mmCIF file of C-alpha atoms in Angstrom:
data_model
loop_
_atom_site.group_PDB
_atom_site.id
_atom_site.type_symbol
_atom_site.label_atom_id
_atom_site.label_comp_id
_atom_site.label_asym_id
_atom_site.label_seq_id
_atom_site.Cartn_x
_atom_site.Cartn_y
_atom_site.Cartn_z
ATOM 1 C CA UNK A 1 52.787 -24.129 -6.636
ATOM 2 C CA UNK A 2 51.755 -20.896 -8.353
ATOM 3 C CA UNK A 3 51.600 -19.090 -11.671
ATOM 4 C CA UNK A 4 53.778 -16.189 -10.565
ATOM 5 C CA UNK A 5 53.390 -12.437 -10.168
ATOM 6 C CA UNK A 6 53.062 -9.288 -12.276
ATOM 7 C CA UNK A 7 53.665 -5.668 -11.279
ATOM 8 C CA UNK A 8 52.584 -3.105 -13.890
ATOM 9 C CA UNK A 9 54.252 -0.131 -12.165
ATOM 10 C CA UNK A 10 56.253 1.706 -14.892
ATOM 11 C CA UNK A 11 59.170 1.844 -12.449
ATOM 12 C CA UNK A 12 59.105 -1.948 -12.082
ATOM 13 C CA UNK A 13 57.370 -3.553 -15.099
ATOM 14 C CA UNK A 14 57.916 -7.083 -13.791
ATOM 15 C CA UNK A 15 56.205 -10.090 -15.345
ATOM 16 C CA UNK A 16 57.336 -13.190 -13.448
ATOM 17 C CA UNK A 17 54.791 -15.651 -14.824
ATOM 18 C CA UNK A 18 55.127 -18.544 -17.236
ATOM 19 C CA UNK A 19 52.196 -17.478 -19.430
ATOM 20 C CA UNK A 20 51.567 -14.827 -22.034
ATOM 21 C CA UNK A 21 49.694 -12.705 -19.478
ATOM 22 C CA UNK A 22 50.094 -9.028 -20.329
ATOM 23 C CA UNK A 23 47.571 -6.996 -18.276
ATOM 24 C CA UNK A 24 46.764 -3.355 -18.825
ATOM 25 C CA UNK A 25 48.223 -1.074 -16.136
ATOM 26 C CA UNK A 26 45.598 0.202 -13.734
ATOM 27 C CA UNK A 27 44.344 0.324 -10.139
ATOM 28 C CA UNK A 28 42.939 -3.184 -9.499
ATOM 29 C CA UNK A 29 45.064 -5.674 -7.541
ATOM 30 C CA UNK A 30 44.245 -9.330 -8.201
ATOM 31 C CA UNK A 31 45.228 -12.088 -5.769
ATOM 32 C CA UNK A 32 44.317 -15.637 -6.723
ATOM 33 C CA UNK A 33 44.952 -18.954 -5.030
ATOM 34 C CA UNK A 34 44.345 -20.603 -8.409
ATOM 35 C CA UNK A 35 46.649 -19.683 -11.253
ATOM 36 C CA UNK A 36 44.060 -20.604 -13.872
ATOM 37 C CA UNK A 37 41.274 -18.581 -12.228
ATOM 38 C CA UNK A 38 43.614 -15.620 -11.820
ATOM 39 C CA UNK A 39 44.692 -15.877 -15.446
ATOM 40 C CA UNK A 40 41.085 -15.882 -16.672
ATOM 41 C CA UNK A 41 40.213 -12.967 -14.395
ATOM 42 C CA UNK A 42 43.209 -10.923 -15.582
ATOM 43 C CA UNK A 43 42.411 -11.614 -19.240
ATOM 44 C CA UNK A 44 38.750 -10.699 -18.760
ATOM 45 C CA UNK A 45 39.818 -7.502 -17.000
ATOM 46 C CA UNK A 46 41.962 -6.518 -19.983
ATOM 47 C CA UNK A 47 39.114 -7.308 -22.389
ATOM 48 C CA UNK A 48 36.844 -5.031 -20.329
ATOM 49 C CA UNK A 49 39.449 -2.254 -20.252
ATOM 50 C CA UNK A 50 40.125 -2.689 -16.525
ATOM 51 C CA UNK A 51 43.811 -2.288 -15.688
ATOM 52 C CA UNK A 52 45.749 -4.050 -12.942
ATOM 53 C CA UNK A 53 48.262 -2.631 -10.504
ATOM 54 C CA UNK A 54 49.501 -6.122 -9.649
ATOM 55 C CA UNK A 55 48.604 -9.740 -10.189
ATOM 56 C CA UNK A 56 49.726 -12.342 -7.656
ATOM 57 C CA UNK A 57 49.125 -16.076 -7.753
ATOM 58 C CA UNK A 58 49.703 -17.437 -4.255
ATOM 59 C CA UNK A 59 49.178 -21.197 -4.746
ATOM 60 C CA UNK A 60 49.539 -23.067 -1.450
ATOM 61 C CA UNK A 61 50.498 -19.811 0.332
ATOM 62 C CA UNK A 62 53.575 -21.518 1.710
ATOM 63 C CA UNK A 63 55.508 -18.291 2.352
ATOM 64 C CA UNK A 64 53.342 -15.371 1.146
ATOM 65 C CA UNK A 65 49.687 -15.233 2.171
ATOM 66 C CA UNK A 66 46.735 -13.121 1.137
ATOM 67 C CA UNK A 67 47.054 -11.398 4.524
ATOM 68 C CA UNK A 68 50.604 -10.330 3.632
ATOM 69 C CA UNK A 69 49.427 -9.021 0.281
ATOM 70 C CA UNK A 70 46.550 -7.053 1.819
ATOM 71 C CA UNK A 71 49.144 -5.276 3.971
ATOM 72 C CA UNK A 72 51.235 -4.544 0.873
ATOM 73 C CA UNK A 73 48.297 -3.212 -1.162
ATOM 74 C CA UNK A 74 47.206 -1.077 1.780
ATOM 75 C CA UNK A 75 50.395 0.934 1.267
ATOM 76 C CA UNK A 76 50.533 0.681 -2.524
ATOM 77 C CA UNK A 77 49.462 4.046 -3.967
ATOM 78 C CA UNK A 78 48.709 2.463 -7.358
ATOM 79 C CA UNK A 79 46.053 0.122 -5.905
ATOM 80 C CA UNK A 80 42.488 1.344 -5.289
ATOM 81 C CA UNK A 81 40.495 -1.930 -5.220
ATOM 82 C CA UNK A 82 41.570 -5.474 -4.251
ATOM 83 C CA UNK A 83 40.012 -8.610 -5.779
ATOM 84 C CA UNK A 84 40.618 -11.968 -4.060
ATOM 85 C CA UNK A 85 39.989 -15.532 -5.218
ATOM 86 C CA UNK A 86 40.557 -17.742 -2.183
ATOM 87 C CA UNK A 87 40.302 -21.432 -1.396
ATOM 88 C CA UNK A 88 41.431 -21.001 2.213
ATOM 89 C CA UNK A 89 41.646 -18.128 4.692
ATOM 90 C CA UNK A 90 44.684 -19.278 6.644
ATOM 91 C CA UNK A 91 44.338 -17.402 9.938
ATOM 92 C CA UNK A 92 40.712 -16.180 9.834
ATOM 93 C CA UNK A 93 40.998 -13.796 12.785
ATOM 94 C CA UNK A 94 44.090 -12.162 11.332
ATOM 95 C CA UNK A 95 42.398 -11.926 7.924
ATOM 96 C CA UNK A 96 39.332 -10.256 9.445
ATOM 97 C CA UNK A 97 41.453 -7.785 11.395
ATOM 98 C CA UNK A 98 43.572 -6.797 8.385
ATOM 99 C CA UNK A 99 40.672 -6.744 5.917
ATOM 100 C CA UNK A 100 38.582 -4.533 8.197
ATOM 101 C CA UNK A 101 41.423 -1.999 8.411
ATOM 102 C CA UNK A 102 42.338 -2.069 4.711
ATOM 103 C CA UNK A 103 38.720 -2.073 3.532
ATOM 104 C CA UNK A 104 38.004 1.244 5.210
ATOM 105 C CA UNK A 105 40.117 2.891 2.496
ATOM 106 C CA UNK A 106 40.328 0.336 -0.317
ATOM 107 C CA UNK A 107 37.362 -1.922 -1.084
ATOM 108 C CA UNK A 108 38.042 -5.673 -0.992
ATOM 109 C CA UNK A 109 35.991 -8.025 -3.172
ATOM 110 C CA UNK A 110 36.319 -11.745 -2.436
ATOM 111 C CA UNK A 111 35.244 -14.972 -4.107
ATOM 112 C CA UNK A 112 35.743 -17.911 -1.746
ATOM 113 C CA UNK A 113 35.636 -21.329 -3.403
ATOM 114 C CA UNK A 114 35.142 -24.687 -1.716
ATOM 115 C CA UNK A 115 31.862 -23.776 -0.027
ATOM 116 C CA UNK A 116 30.155 -27.096 -0.821
ATOM 117 C CA UNK A 117 31.262 -30.589 0.173
ATOM 118 C CA UNK A 118 32.301 -31.363 -3.423
ATOM 119 C CA UNK A 119 34.073 -28.021 -3.770
ATOM 120 C CA UNK A 120 35.829 -28.527 -0.443
ATOM 121 C CA UNK A 121 37.183 -31.893 -1.655
ATOM 122 C CA UNK A 122 38.519 -30.209 -4.773
ATOM 123 C CA UNK A 123 40.073 -27.344 -2.816
ATOM 124 C CA UNK A 124 41.750 -29.736 -0.405
ATOM 125 C CA UNK A 125 43.386 -31.683 -3.239
ATOM 126 C CA UNK A 126 44.237 -28.485 -5.132
ATOM 127 C CA UNK A 127 45.862 -26.287 -2.473
ATOM 128 C CA UNK A 128 45.376 -28.311 0.727
ATOM 129 C CA UNK A 129 42.664 -25.838 1.729
ATOM 130 C CA UNK A 130 40.537 -26.714 4.744
ATOM 131 C CA UNK A 131 36.763 -26.508 4.403
ATOM 132 C CA UNK A 132 35.002 -23.510 5.937
ATOM 133 C CA UNK A 133 31.227 -23.694 6.538
ATOM 134 C CA UNK A 134 29.391 -21.227 4.284
ATOM 135 C CA UNK A 135 27.503 -19.562 7.148
ATOM 136 C CA UNK A 136 30.754 -19.039 9.078
ATOM 137 C CA UNK A 137 32.525 -17.651 6.016
ATOM 138 C CA UNK A 138 29.703 -15.240 5.177
ATOM 139 C CA UNK A 139 29.604 -13.917 8.730
ATOM 140 C CA UNK A 140 33.383 -13.500 8.808
ATOM 141 C CA UNK A 141 33.546 -11.571 5.517
ATOM 142 C CA UNK A 142 30.541 -9.412 6.412
ATOM 143 C CA UNK A 143 32.021 -8.504 9.789
ATOM 144 C CA UNK A 144 35.296 -7.579 8.073
ATOM 145 C CA UNK A 145 33.555 -5.320 5.554
ATOM 146 C CA UNK A 146 34.578 -7.501 2.602
ATOM 147 C CA UNK A 147 32.225 -7.633 -0.404
ATOM 148 C CA UNK A 148 31.520 -11.349 -0.837
ATOM 149 C CA UNK A 149 30.560 -12.527 -4.327
ATOM 150 C CA UNK A 150 29.512 -15.973 -5.495
ATOM 151 C CA UNK A 151 30.528 -16.056 -9.163
ATOM 152 C CA UNK A 152 33.721 -15.301 -11.060
ATOM 153 C CA UNK A 153 32.111 -12.670 -13.297
ATOM 154 C CA UNK A 154 30.818 -10.851 -10.187
ATOM 155 C CA UNK A 155 34.382 -10.468 -8.941
ATOM 156 C CA UNK A 156 35.255 -8.417 -12.023
ATOM 157 C CA UNK A 157 31.896 -6.613 -12.371
ATOM 158 C CA UNK A 158 31.902 -5.381 -8.771
ATOM 159 C CA UNK A 159 35.567 -4.365 -8.970
ATOM 160 C CA UNK A 160 34.935 -2.419 -12.200
ATOM 161 C CA UNK A 161 32.073 -0.461 -10.620
ATOM 162 C CA UNK A 162 34.122 0.328 -7.519
ATOM 163 C CA UNK A 163 37.005 1.566 -9.675
ATOM 164 C CA UNK A 164 34.972 3.797 -11.970
ATOM 165 C CA UNK A 165 31.912 5.072 -10.146
ATOM 166 C CA UNK A 166 31.281 7.049 -6.955
ATOM 167 C CA UNK A 167 29.726 4.921 -4.241
ATOM 168 C CA UNK A 168 25.920 5.132 -4.424
ATOM 169 C CA UNK A 169 24.189 6.805 -1.501
ATOM 170 C CA UNK A 170 21.482 4.152 -1.422
ATOM 171 C CA UNK A 171 19.616 1.479 -3.383
ATOM 172 C CA UNK A 172 17.307 3.695 -5.483
ATOM 173 C CA UNK A 173 18.081 3.127 -9.162
ATOM 174 C CA UNK A 174 16.988 4.874 -12.358
ATOM 175 C CA UNK A 175 17.002 2.898 -15.621
ATOM 176 C CA UNK A 176 17.506 4.719 -18.919
ATOM 177 C CA UNK A 177 17.703 3.164 -22.372
ATOM 178 C CA UNK A 178 16.403 2.933 -25.927
ATOM 179 C CA UNK A 179 14.769 -0.492 -25.940
ATOM 180 C CA UNK A 180 11.899 -1.709 -23.789
ATOM 181 C CA UNK A 181 12.814 -5.398 -23.458
ATOM 182 C CA UNK A 182 16.297 -4.963 -21.960
ATOM 183 C CA UNK A 183 14.973 -2.233 -19.651
ATOM 184 C CA UNK A 184 12.265 -4.577 -18.358
ATOM 185 C CA UNK A 185 14.868 -7.292 -17.765
ATOM 186 C CA UNK A 186 16.990 -4.758 -15.890
ATOM 187 C CA UNK A 187 14.043 -3.623 -13.752
ATOM 188 C CA UNK A 188 13.162 -7.216 -12.830
ATOM 189 C CA UNK A 189 16.799 -8.019 -12.031
ATOM 190 C CA UNK A 190 17.228 -4.901 -9.887
ATOM 191 C CA UNK A 191 14.214 -5.673 -7.713
ATOM 192 C CA UNK A 192 15.217 -9.347 -7.456
ATOM 193 C CA UNK A 193 18.614 -8.231 -6.123
ATOM 194 C CA UNK A 194 17.112 -5.898 -3.512
ATOM 195 C CA UNK A 195 17.540 -2.650 -5.425
ATOM 196 C CA UNK A 196 14.658 -0.176 -5.679
ATOM 197 C CA UNK A 197 13.355 1.182 -9.004
ATOM 198 C CA UNK A 198 11.028 3.963 -7.822
ATOM 199 C CA UNK A 199 8.550 5.747 -10.042
ATOM 200 C CA UNK A 200 9.691 9.302 -10.744
ATOM 201 C CA UNK A 201 7.907 12.258 -9.226
ATOM 202 C CA UNK A 202 5.840 14.668 -11.289
ATOM 203 C CA UNK A 203 8.614 17.218 -11.837
ATOM 204 C CA UNK A 204 11.034 14.665 -13.305
ATOM 205 C CA UNK A 205 8.327 13.127 -15.500
ATOM 206 C CA UNK A 206 7.323 16.552 -16.824
ATOM 207 C CA UNK A 207 10.928 17.470 -17.583
ATOM 208 C CA UNK A 208 11.437 14.197 -19.464
ATOM 209 C CA UNK A 209 8.228 14.652 -21.465
ATOM 210 C CA UNK A 210 9.460 18.043 -22.656
ATOM 211 C CA UNK A 211 12.589 16.585 -24.287
ATOM 212 C CA UNK A 212 11.446 13.123 -25.448
ATOM 213 C CA UNK A 213 9.046 11.962 -28.130
ATOM 214 C CA UNK A 214 5.432 11.342 -27.146
ATOM 215 C CA UNK A 215 5.876 7.557 -27.327
ATOM 216 C CA UNK A 216 8.687 7.541 -24.761
ATOM 217 C CA UNK A 217 8.174 6.062 -21.290
ATOM 218 C CA UNK A 218 9.116 8.459 -18.497
ATOM 219 C CA UNK A 219 8.037 6.741 -15.281
ATOM 220 C CA UNK A 220 11.261 4.741 -14.614
ATOM 221 C CA UNK A 221 12.454 2.925 -16.624
ATOM 222 C CA UNK A 222 12.951 5.738 -19.137
ATOM 223 C CA UNK A 223 12.550 4.292 -22.636
ATOM 224 C CA UNK A 224 13.704 6.703 -25.350
ATOM 225 C CA UNK A 225 12.320 4.215 -27.935
ATOM 226 C CA UNK A 226 14.248 3.034 -30.993
ATOM 227 C CA UNK A 227 14.185 6.588 -32.353
ATOM 228 C CA UNK A 228 16.193 7.941 -29.424
ATOM 229 C CA UNK A 229 19.409 9.727 -30.377
ATOM 230 C CA UNK A 230 22.540 10.713 -28.454
ATOM 231 C CA UNK A 231 21.214 14.195 -27.693
ATOM 232 C CA UNK A 232 17.968 12.909 -26.171
ATOM 233 C CA UNK A 233 19.954 10.324 -24.178
ATOM 234 C CA UNK A 234 22.247 12.988 -22.743
ATOM 235 C CA UNK A 235 19.337 15.282 -21.905
ATOM 236 C CA UNK A 236 17.440 12.455 -20.201
ATOM 237 C CA UNK A 237 20.483 11.459 -18.161
ATOM 238 C CA UNK A 238 20.975 15.098 -17.132
ATOM 239 C CA UNK A 239 17.420 15.240 -15.767
ATOM 240 C CA UNK A 240 17.584 11.880 -13.985
ATOM 241 C CA UNK A 241 20.967 12.580 -12.387
ATOM 242 C CA UNK A 242 19.547 15.666 -10.691
ATOM 243 C CA UNK A 243 16.593 13.791 -9.176
ATOM 244 C CA UNK A 244 17.260 13.673 -5.420
ATOM 245 C CA UNK A 245 15.183 10.473 -5.139
ATOM 246 C CA UNK A 246 17.761 8.545 -7.229
ATOM 247 C CA UNK A 247 21.094 7.186 -5.972
ATOM 248 C CA UNK A 248 22.452 5.487 -9.106
ATOM 249 C CA UNK A 249 21.706 5.245 -12.813
ATOM 250 C CA UNK A 250 21.972 2.183 -15.029
ATOM 251 C CA UNK A 251 22.143 2.877 -18.738
ATOM 252 C CA UNK A 252 20.810 -0.025 -20.834
ATOM 253 C CA UNK A 253 21.055 0.662 -24.553
ATOM 254 C CA UNK A 254 20.989 -1.476 -27.680
ATOM 255 C CA UNK A 255 23.100 -0.752 -30.765
ATOM 256 C CA UNK A 256 20.505 0.751 -33.159
ATOM 257 C CA UNK A 257 20.753 3.004 -36.241
ATOM 258 C CA UNK A 258 19.652 6.143 -34.371
ATOM 259 C CA UNK A 259 21.847 5.499 -31.315
ATOM 260 C CA UNK A 260 24.947 3.396 -31.899
ATOM 261 C CA UNK A 261 26.802 1.603 -29.135
ATOM 262 C CA UNK A 262 29.738 3.950 -29.615
ATOM 263 C CA UNK A 263 27.526 7.060 -29.381
ATOM 264 C CA UNK A 264 25.975 5.695 -26.179
ATOM 265 C CA UNK A 265 29.413 5.090 -24.682
ATOM 266 C CA UNK A 266 30.619 8.566 -25.608
ATOM 267 C CA UNK A 267 27.487 10.138 -24.148
ATOM 268 C CA UNK A 268 27.551 8.258 -20.851
ATOM 269 C CA UNK A 269 31.269 8.948 -20.418
ATOM 270 C CA UNK A 270 30.680 12.672 -20.851
ATOM 271 C CA UNK A 271 27.756 12.563 -18.433
ATOM 272 C CA UNK A 272 29.626 10.558 -15.777
ATOM 273 C CA UNK A 273 32.561 12.971 -15.853
ATOM 274 C CA UNK A 274 30.332 15.752 -14.517
ATOM 275 C CA UNK A 275 28.127 13.687 -12.196
ATOM 276 C CA UNK A 276 28.641 12.777 -8.556
ATOM 277 C CA UNK A 277 26.299 9.779 -8.826
ATOM 278 C CA UNK A 278 27.051 6.232 -9.903
ATOM 279 C CA UNK A 279 26.355 5.673 -13.595
ATOM 280 C CA UNK A 280 26.881 2.128 -14.876
ATOM 281 C CA UNK A 281 26.576 1.169 -18.532
ATOM 282 C CA UNK A 282 25.151 -1.948 -20.126
ATOM 283 C CA UNK A 283 25.641 -1.632 -23.904
ATOM 284 C CA UNK A 284 24.118 -4.471 -25.909
ATOM 285 C CA UNK A 285 25.490 -5.094 -29.378
ATOM 286 C CA UNK A 286 28.046 -3.182 -31.410
ATOM 287 C CA UNK A 287 31.778 -3.756 -31.558
ATOM 288 C CA UNK A 288 33.688 -2.385 -28.535
ATOM 289 C CA UNK A 289 36.882 -2.362 -30.622
ATOM 290 C CA UNK A 290 35.414 0.501 -32.672
ATOM 291 C CA UNK A 291 34.919 2.621 -29.568
ATOM 292 C CA UNK A 292 37.002 5.464 -28.169
ATOM 293 C CA UNK A 293 35.346 4.654 -24.857
ATOM 294 C CA UNK A 294 37.140 5.580 -21.626
ATOM 295 C CA UNK A 295 36.507 2.552 -19.415
ATOM 296 C CA UNK A 296 38.262 4.253 -16.522
ATOM 297 C CA UNK A 297 35.381 6.715 -16.165
ATOM 298 C CA UNK A 298 32.382 4.408 -16.572
ATOM 299 C CA UNK A 299 32.051 0.739 -15.659
ATOM 300 C CA UNK A 300 30.434 -1.338 -18.389
ATOM 301 C CA UNK A 301 28.814 -4.647 -17.493
ATOM 302 C CA UNK A 302 27.631 -6.892 -20.348
ATOM 303 C CA UNK A 303 24.097 -7.879 -19.278
ATOM 304 C CA UNK A 304 21.200 -6.330 -17.308
ATOM 305 C CA UNK A 305 21.244 -9.190 -14.785
ATOM 306 C CA UNK A 306 24.970 -8.807 -14.119
ATOM 307 C CA UNK A 307 24.641 -5.037 -13.700
ATOM 308 C CA UNK A 308 21.917 -5.475 -11.101
ATOM 309 C CA UNK A 309 23.838 -8.129 -9.197
ATOM 310 C CA UNK A 310 27.074 -6.131 -9.153
ATOM 311 C CA UNK A 311 25.450 -2.865 -8.104
ATOM 312 C CA UNK A 312 23.581 -4.666 -5.311
ATOM 313 C CA UNK A 313 26.874 -6.027 -4.002
ATOM 314 C CA UNK A 314 28.363 -2.525 -4.079
ATOM 315 C CA UNK A 315 25.361 -1.139 -2.184
#
């Protein structure tokens, strides 16, 4: 009762599904108890430029379980992050033991469905999954070191950040962009998710004032204003990255005449390649198909709220 399996290894190149699924090769392993959910997740990953090492639909888990697959991906050199959509845990103690071991080296992100009474009824009829109380499930996943998410888009957003960015050393976030409204939304979302958006110290503010126009905001968020160009963006990022009071940077830019979406992507990619801090991009507007963007270097998340939620889960 499953959709099948895909292995993108060039030495294997197996697509044993009955759909047109054709994922990009990469380092994310996707395991889904629902074929449809897995299909959507794999397609969204390709659209976001996130490649898969393998895709496995497990259905009723009659003979191959998510525990078995965790053991396989633990040894699979092509897999760096594991994303799970589950309707049942099977043997919870065994899952916790395996996940704790695997997660020390390869992050595991899990979306567990059937947490409500209505969802549990659906899961039981879908894959014969037994209901697990939400408080029990949360405690189990937390104790096993699994990153628990609540929405399908979070499964991909968190995985993309884990694949592309260094792990942040803490929850202190700098926001940099060229438009005040999206930056304010990002600041609100960050604090709502438990992230910290601290005001910069005097040295960082002074350095930013030297390179930006007088109208720019330099306190955090850093607003280059609509006149900001790629050079000023790169210089601002360079200053913020070297602030020891910051653990991660979220870039929130809007496609404008002075700073196009493609220029922002090129700039942040170049900056991330020489930084040891997490830099996540949120590029609003523009056509990603016109970009030479390297999504393997920088994770891009499509809205300020989703960036904040995903980064909080990673922290």
